[in-house]
């Protein structure tokens, strides 16, 4: 089982590159036709491109979205409660991050379902090609083609008539000179949409499932709504929405008695590192107080670590904190109607196809 210390050592060492992941998991495949994003780059290009979008994801900028996230969450939760029985993936987990990332980017509301369909096709295709059916590979190609066409047209519209959104801001940088090419801009949008949406869906789903299976912890949250923020990190640790990443050695590296030579690949298993008993006390126990300011608790690995640490972490924390507050505060008793629920076949992105629940009382 890969341990926390080894995963940490790999992610913190820039001699392990992420640039080769497409070739490692999808050898010779058409996924390379998808414009490669900065997730799959190393400095200096990584630094330049991450810097361009970084401003939109600072803690301060994201905190400014709080009232809008609260409005979206309250509407979704109230509607779900009124319906009585719902699939929480459809009712909350999908629409919340989809709405927020689309609004940030400037995707019109009528196009949100198109974005959802395209990004699901790409997310399935992130798994190693050996695990995909020919139909899934073909669906990925089609989703990528559609994605490039859709966002290409939207970028052109925003270039002509800028608005107060991220696509307009990036289009202005692109137009201003040599800091962002049109290809890089498309790539950045692919990663923001797919990473910004598919993983958060699963955090909401996996997180709520964990609370329903641990009613004492759910009750603790109801009694202490301010636990919502630290609870987000514990839920991320407990059931990682993104299970793994890969790295390739760029020089000879010694690690835990192995000598890796340039070109050797490794998989960094976040889910495994997060449950390592050498890194966390009682790792299999859900403890919403684990991250309440106690010093010395290891960071979970669900947002990665090091150079490629998730840029969307502040947005995820905000969305999930507000969703937890609403579920604990606005919803009466929540009952799980299927345990275990059905899971998606994905390996990299771990989550359910549906989470049927009933609100009573
Ligand atoms: C629960 C939700 C999320 C999880 C679990 C998650 C997880 C991760 C992980 C593990 C990485 C590092 C990958 C690696 O080192 O190979 C990463 C990177 C990234 N994430 Fe997230 N993510 C989430 C949500 C988001 C959101 C909402 C956005 C954007 C709006 C986003 C944008 C990105 C980007 C752009 C990167 C690449 C950063 C870089 O290469 O410098 N993610 N994410």
Coordinates of C-alpha atoms and ligand atoms in Angstrom, one line a residue:
X1 CA 0.0 0.0 0.0
X2 CA 1.5 3.4 -1.0
X3 CA 2.2 5.3 2.2
X4 CA 1.7 9.0 3.0
X5 CA 5.4 9.6 3.3
X6 CA 6.2 8.3 -0.1
X7 CA 3.3 10.1 -1.8
X8 CA 4.4 13.3 -0.1
X9 CA 8.0 12.8 -1.1
X10 CA 7.0 12.3 -4.8
X11 CA 4.6 15.3 -5.0
X12 CA 7.1 17.7 -3.3
X13 CA 10.0 16.7 -5.5
X14 CA 10.0 18.6 -8.9
X15 CA 12.3 15.9 -10.3
X16 CA 9.0 13.9 -10.6
X17 CA 7.2 15.4 -13.7
X18 CA 3.5 15.4 -14.4
X19 CA 4.0 16.4 -18.1
X20 CA 4.1 12.7 -19.3
X21 CA 0.8 11.7 -17.8
X22 CA -1.2 11.7 -21.1
X23 CA 1.4 9.4 -22.7
X24 CA 1.6 7.2 -19.6
X25 CA -2.2 6.6 -19.2
X26 CA -3.3 7.1 -22.8
X27 CA -0.4 5.9 -24.9
X28 CA -0.7 6.9 -28.6
X29 CA -4.2 8.0 -28.0
X30 CA -6.3 10.8 -29.3
X31 CA -6.5 12.4 -25.8
X32 CA -3.4 14.2 -26.9
X33 CA -5.7 16.1 -29.4
X34 CA -7.2 17.7 -26.3
X35 CA -5.2 20.8 -25.8
X36 CA -2.8 20.0 -23.0
X37 CA -3.5 22.1 -19.9
X38 CA -1.1 23.5 -17.3
X39 CA -2.0 20.5 -15.1
X40 CA 0.2 18.6 -17.5
X41 CA 3.0 21.1 -17.7
X42 CA 6.1 22.0 -15.8
X43 CA 7.8 25.4 -15.1
X44 CA 8.2 27.8 -16.8
X45 CA 5.0 27.3 -18.8
X46 CA 3.2 25.9 -15.8
X47 CA 4.1 29.0 -13.7
X48 CA 3.0 31.5 -16.4
X49 CA -0.4 29.8 -17.1
X50 CA -1.2 29.1 -13.4
X51 CA -0.4 32.7 -12.6
X52 CA -2.9 33.9 -15.2
X53 CA -5.9 32.1 -13.7
X54 CA -4.6 32.2 -10.1
X55 CA -6.0 35.7 -9.5
X56 CA -9.6 34.4 -10.0
X57 CA -9.1 31.7 -7.3
X58 CA -7.5 33.6 -4.4
X59 CA -9.2 33.2 -1.0
X60 CA -10.3 36.8 -1.1
X61 CA -11.9 36.7 -4.6
X62 CA -13.6 33.4 -3.8
X63 CA -14.9 34.6 -0.5
X64 CA -16.7 37.3 -2.5
X65 CA -18.8 34.6 -4.0
X66 CA -20.2 33.5 -0.7
X67 CA -23.6 35.3 -1.0
X68 CA -24.2 33.8 -4.5
X69 CA -23.1 30.3 -3.4
X70 CA -25.5 30.6 -0.4
X71 CA -28.3 31.6 -2.7
X72 CA -27.7 28.7 -5.1
X73 CA -27.4 26.1 -2.2
X74 CA -30.5 27.4 -0.3
X75 CA -32.6 27.1 -3.4
X76 CA -31.4 23.6 -4.2
X77 CA -31.7 22.3 -0.7
X78 CA -35.1 23.8 -0.1
X79 CA -36.4 22.3 -3.4
X80 CA -34.9 18.9 -2.4
X81 CA -36.5 19.0 1.0
X82 CA -39.9 20.0 -0.4
X83 CA -39.7 17.1 -2.9
X84 CA -39.3 14.6 0.0
X85 CA -37.4 11.9 -1.8
X86 CA -34.6 12.9 -4.2
X87 CA -31.4 11.7 -5.8
X88 CA -29.0 14.1 -4.0
X89 CA -26.4 13.8 -6.9
X90 CA -29.0 15.3 -9.3
X91 CA -30.6 17.6 -6.8
X92 CA -27.5 19.2 -5.3
X93 CA -24.1 17.6 -6.1
X94 CA -24.2 18.3 -9.8
X95 CA -26.0 21.6 -10.1
X96 CA -24.0 23.4 -7.4
X97 CA -20.4 23.2 -8.8
X98 CA -21.7 23.3 -12.4
X99 CA -23.6 26.5 -11.8
X100 CA -20.6 28.1 -10.0
X101 CA -17.9 27.2 -12.5
X102 CA -20.1 28.2 -15.4
X103 CA -21.0 31.5 -13.8
X104 CA -17.3 32.2 -13.0
X105 CA -16.3 31.5 -16.6
X106 CA -19.3 33.2 -18.1
X107 CA -21.1 30.3 -19.7
X108 CA -24.8 31.3 -20.3
X109 CA -27.3 29.4 -18.2
X110 CA -28.9 27.7 -21.2
X111 CA -25.6 26.1 -22.0
X112 CA -24.9 24.6 -18.6
X113 CA -26.4 21.1 -19.6
X114 CA -24.1 21.0 -22.6
X115 CA -21.1 21.7 -20.5
X116 CA -22.1 19.0 -18.1
X117 CA -22.5 16.4 -20.9
X118 CA -19.1 17.3 -22.4
X119 CA -17.2 17.3 -19.2
X120 CA -18.7 13.9 -18.1
X121 CA -17.3 12.4 -21.4
X122 CA -13.9 13.8 -20.8
X123 CA -13.9 12.8 -17.1
X124 CA -14.6 9.2 -17.9
X125 CA -11.7 9.3 -20.5
X126 CA -9.2 10.4 -17.8
X127 CA -9.0 6.8 -16.6
X128 CA -6.1 4.7 -18.1
X129 CA -7.0 3.7 -21.6
X130 CA -6.7 0.0 -20.8
X131 CA -9.8 0.4 -18.6
X132 CA -12.0 2.0 -21.2
X133 CA -14.2 0.4 -23.8
X134 CA -13.9 1.5 -27.4
X135 CA -17.2 3.3 -27.0
X136 CA -15.9 5.3 -24.1
X137 CA -12.7 6.3 -26.0
X138 CA -14.9 7.4 -28.9
X139 CA -17.2 9.4 -26.6
X140 CA -14.1 11.1 -25.2
X141 CA -13.0 12.1 -28.7
X142 CA -16.5 13.4 -29.5
X143 CA -16.7 15.3 -26.2
X144 CA -13.3 16.9 -26.8
X145 CA -14.3 17.9 -30.3
X146 CA -17.5 19.4 -29.1
X147 CA -15.7 21.2 -26.2
X148 CA -13.2 22.8 -28.5
X149 CA -16.0 24.0 -30.8
X150 CA -18.3 25.2 -28.0
X151 CA -15.6 27.2 -26.1
X152 CA -14.0 28.4 -29.3
X153 CA -17.3 30.1 -30.2
X154 CA -17.8 31.5 -26.7
X155 CA -14.2 32.9 -26.6
X156 CA -14.9 34.6 -30.0
X157 CA -18.1 36.2 -28.6
X158 CA -16.4 37.4 -25.4
X159 CA -13.5 38.8 -27.4
X160 CA -16.0 40.9 -29.5
X161 CA -18.1 41.9 -26.5
X162 CA -16.2 41.4 -23.1
X163 CA -18.2 40.8 -20.0
X164 CA -17.3 40.6 -16.3
X165 CA -16.2 37.0 -16.4
X166 CA -13.0 34.8 -16.6
X167 CA -13.3 34.0 -20.3
X168 CA -13.4 37.7 -21.1
X169 CA -10.4 38.3 -18.8
X170 CA -8.4 35.5 -20.4
X171 CA -9.4 36.7 -23.9
X172 CA -8.0 40.1 -23.0
X173 CA -4.7 38.6 -21.9
X174 CA -4.5 36.6 -25.1
X175 CA -5.3 39.6 -27.3
X176 CA -2.7 41.8 -25.4
X177 CA 0.3 39.8 -26.6
X178 CA 2.5 36.8 -26.0
X179 CA 1.5 35.6 -22.5
X180 CA -1.4 33.3 -23.6
X181 CA -1.9 31.5 -26.9
X182 CA -5.4 30.6 -28.1
X183 CA -4.5 26.9 -27.8
X184 CA -3.4 27.4 -24.1
X185 CA -6.6 29.3 -23.4
X186 CA -8.8 26.4 -24.6
X187 CA -6.6 24.0 -22.5
X188 CA -7.1 26.1 -19.4
X189 CA -10.8 26.1 -19.9
X190 CA -10.9 22.3 -20.3
X191 CA -9.1 21.8 -17.0
X192 CA -11.1 24.4 -15.1
X193 CA -14.4 22.9 -16.3
X194 CA -13.5 19.2 -15.9
X195 CA -11.5 19.6 -12.6
X196 CA -13.8 22.3 -11.3
X197 CA -16.9 20.3 -11.7
X198 CA -16.6 16.5 -11.8
X199 CA -14.5 16.3 -8.6
X200 CA -16.7 18.6 -6.6
X201 CA -19.8 16.6 -7.5
X202 CA -18.1 13.6 -5.9
X203 CA -17.0 15.5 -2.8
X204 CA -20.7 16.5 -2.1
X205 CA -21.9 12.9 -2.8
X206 CA -19.1 11.1 -0.9
X207 CA -19.2 13.6 1.9
X208 CA -23.0 13.4 2.5
X209 CA -22.8 9.6 2.3
X210 CA -20.1 9.5 5.0
X211 CA -22.3 11.7 7.2
X212 CA -25.3 9.5 6.7
X213 CA -23.3 6.5 7.6
X214 CA -22.0 8.2 10.7
X215 CA -25.1 9.7 12.3
X216 CA -23.2 10.7 15.5
X217 CA -21.0 13.0 13.3
X218 CA -24.0 14.4 11.4
X219 CA -25.6 15.2 14.8
X220 CA -22.4 16.9 15.9
X221 CA -22.5 19.1 12.8
X222 CA -26.2 20.0 13.4
X223 CA -25.3 21.0 17.0
X224 CA -22.2 22.9 15.9
X225 CA -22.7 24.5 12.5
X226 CA -19.2 26.1 12.7
X227 CA -17.7 22.7 12.3
X228 CA -18.8 22.8 8.6
X229 CA -15.4 24.4 7.5
X230 CA -13.1 21.9 9.2
X231 CA -15.5 19.1 8.3
X232 CA -14.9 19.7 4.6
X233 CA -11.2 18.8 5.1
X234 CA -12.1 15.7 7.1
X235 CA -14.6 14.6 4.4
X236 CA -12.0 15.2 1.7
X237 CA -9.5 13.0 3.6
X238 CA -12.1 10.3 4.4
X239 CA -13.2 9.6 0.9
X240 CA -11.0 11.3 -1.8
X241 CA -13.1 12.4 -4.8
X242 CA -9.9 12.2 -7.0
X243 CA -8.1 9.0 -6.2
X244 CA -4.8 9.2 -7.9
X245 CA -2.3 11.1 -10.0
X246 CA 0.9 10.0 -11.8
X247 CA 4.5 11.2 -12.0
X248 CA 7.5 10.2 -14.2
X249 CA 11.1 10.4 -13.0
X250 CA 13.2 12.9 -14.9
X251 CA 16.4 11.8 -13.3
X252 CA 17.6 9.0 -11.1
X253 CA 15.7 9.1 -7.8
X254 CA 16.1 6.9 -4.6
X255 CA 12.9 6.3 -2.7
X256 CA 12.2 3.7 0.0
X257 CA 14.9 1.4 -1.2
X258 CA 14.0 1.6 -4.9
X259 CA 16.1 3.3 -7.5
X260 CA 14.0 4.9 -10.2
X261 CA 15.6 5.8 -13.5
X262 CA 14.5 8.6 -15.9
X263 CA 11.2 7.5 -17.6
X264 CA 10.0 5.3 -14.7
X265 CA 6.4 6.1 -13.8
X266 CA 4.6 6.0 -10.5
X267 CA 1.0 6.3 -9.3
X268 CA 0.4 8.5 -6.3
X269 CA -2.7 7.1 -4.5
X270 CA -4.4 9.9 -2.6
X271 CA -7.1 7.7 -1.1
X272 CA -4.4 5.3 0.3
X273 CA -2.2 8.1 1.7
X274 CA -5.2 9.7 3.4
X275 CA -5.8 6.5 5.4
X276 CA -2.2 5.7 6.3
X277 CA -2.1 4.9 10.0
X278 CA 1.5 6.2 10.2
X279 CA 0.1 9.6 9.1
X280 CA -3.3 9.8 10.8
X281 CA -4.7 8.6 14.2
X282 CA -7.5 6.1 13.6
X283 CA -7.5 6.9 9.9
X284 CA -10.7 4.9 9.2
X285 CA -12.7 6.9 11.7
X286 CA -14.7 9.9 10.5
X287 CA -13.9 12.7 13.0
X288 CA -15.2 16.1 12.0
X289 CA -13.1 17.7 14.7
X290 CA -9.8 16.4 13.3
X291 CA -9.0 19.6 11.5
X292 CA -10.3 22.1 14.2
X293 CA -7.1 23.9 14.6
X294 CA -5.2 21.1 16.4
X295 CA -1.6 21.4 15.5
X296 CA 0.4 18.5 14.0
X297 CA -2.4 16.9 12.0
X298 CA -1.1 16.0 8.6
X299 CA -2.7 17.7 5.6
X300 CA -4.8 15.3 3.6
X301 CA -3.7 14.7 0.0
X302 CA -7.0 15.1 -1.8
X303 CA -6.0 18.4 -3.3
X304 CA -2.6 17.0 -4.2
X305 CA 0.5 18.7 -2.8
X306 CA 3.4 20.8 -4.1
X307 CA 3.6 22.6 -7.5
X308 CA 0.2 21.3 -8.8
X309 CA -1.8 21.7 -5.6
X310 CA -5.4 22.2 -6.6
X311 CA -6.0 25.8 -7.6
X312 CA -9.7 25.4 -7.0
X313 CA -9.3 24.5 -3.3
X314 CA -10.8 27.8 -2.0
X315 CA -13.9 27.5 -4.2
X316 CA -14.4 23.8 -3.2
X317 CA -14.1 24.6 0.5
X318 CA -16.6 27.5 0.1
X319 CA -19.2 25.4 -1.8
X320 CA -18.9 22.4 0.4
X321 CA -19.0 24.4 3.7
X322 CA -22.2 26.1 2.6
X323 CA -23.7 22.9 1.4
X324 CA -23.0 21.3 4.8
X325 CA -24.4 24.2 6.7
X326 CA -27.6 24.1 4.7
X327 CA -28.0 20.3 5.0
X328 CA -27.4 20.4 8.7
X329 CA -29.5 23.6 9.3
X330 CA -32.3 23.6 6.7
X331 CA -33.0 20.0 6.2
X332 CA -35.0 17.9 8.7
X333 CA -34.0 14.2 9.2
X334 CA -32.2 12.8 6.1
X335 CA -32.5 9.1 5.5
X336 CA -30.3 7.1 3.1
X337 CA -32.5 4.9 0.8
X338 CA -29.8 2.7 -0.8
X339 CA -26.6 1.5 0.9
X340 CA -24.3 0.9 -0.8
X341 CA -25.4 3.3 -3.6
X342 CA -24.4 2.6 -7.2
X343 CA -20.9 3.9 -8.2
X344 CA -19.7 5.3 -11.4
X345 CA -17.1 3.0 -13.2
X346 CA -14.4 5.7 -13.0
X347 CA -11.1 5.0 -11.4
X348 CA -9.5 8.4 -11.1
X349 CA -12.7 10.3 -10.2
X350 CA -14.5 8.3 -7.5
X351 CA -18.2 8.9 -6.9
X352 CA -21.8 7.6 -7.1
X353 CA -24.2 7.6 -10.0
X354 CA -27.0 8.4 -7.5
X355 CA -27.6 9.0 -3.9
X356 CA -31.2 8.4 -3.1
X357 CA -32.3 10.1 0.2
X358 CA -35.6 10.9 2.0
X359 CA -36.2 14.1 4.0
X360 CA -38.7 13.6 6.9
X361 CA -39.9 15.4 9.9
Ligands
LIG1 C1 -13.4 18.4 -4.5 C2 -13.0 19.0 -5.6 C3 -11.6 18.9 -6.1 C4 -10.7 18.0 -5.9 C5 -10.7 16.7 -5.0 C6 -9.5 18.4 -6.7 C7 -8.3 17.7 -6.7 C8 -7.2 18.1 -7.4 C9 -5.9 17.4 -7.3 C10 -5.6 16.2 -6.6 C11 -5.0 18.1 -8.1 C12 -3.5 17.8 -8.3 C13 -3.3 16.9 -9.4 C14 -1.9 16.4 -9.5 O1 -1.0 16.8 -8.6 O2 -1.6 15.7 -10.4 C15 -5.8 19.3 -8.6 C16 -5.2 20.2 -9.5 C17 -6.0 21.2 -10.1 N1 -7.3 21.5 -9.8 FE1 -8.5 20.6 -8.5 N2 -9.8 19.5 -7.4 C18 -11.1 19.9 -7.1 C19 -11.8 21.0 -7.5 C20 -11.3 21.9 -8.4 C21 -11.9 23.1 -8.8 C22 -13.3 23.6 -8.3 C23 -11.1 23.7 -9.7 C24 -11.3 25.0 -10.5 C25 -12.3 25.7 -10.5 C26 -9.9 22.9 -9.8 C27 -8.9 23.2 -10.7 C28 -7.7 22.5 -10.6 C29 -6.6 22.9 -11.5 C30 -6.5 24.0 -12.5 C31 -5.5 22.0 -11.1 C32 -4.1 22.0 -11.7 C33 -3.2 22.8 -10.9 C34 -1.8 22.8 -11.4 O3 -1.4 22.0 -12.2 O4 -1.0 23.7 -11.0 N3 -10.0 21.8 -9.0 N4 -7.1 19.2 -8.2

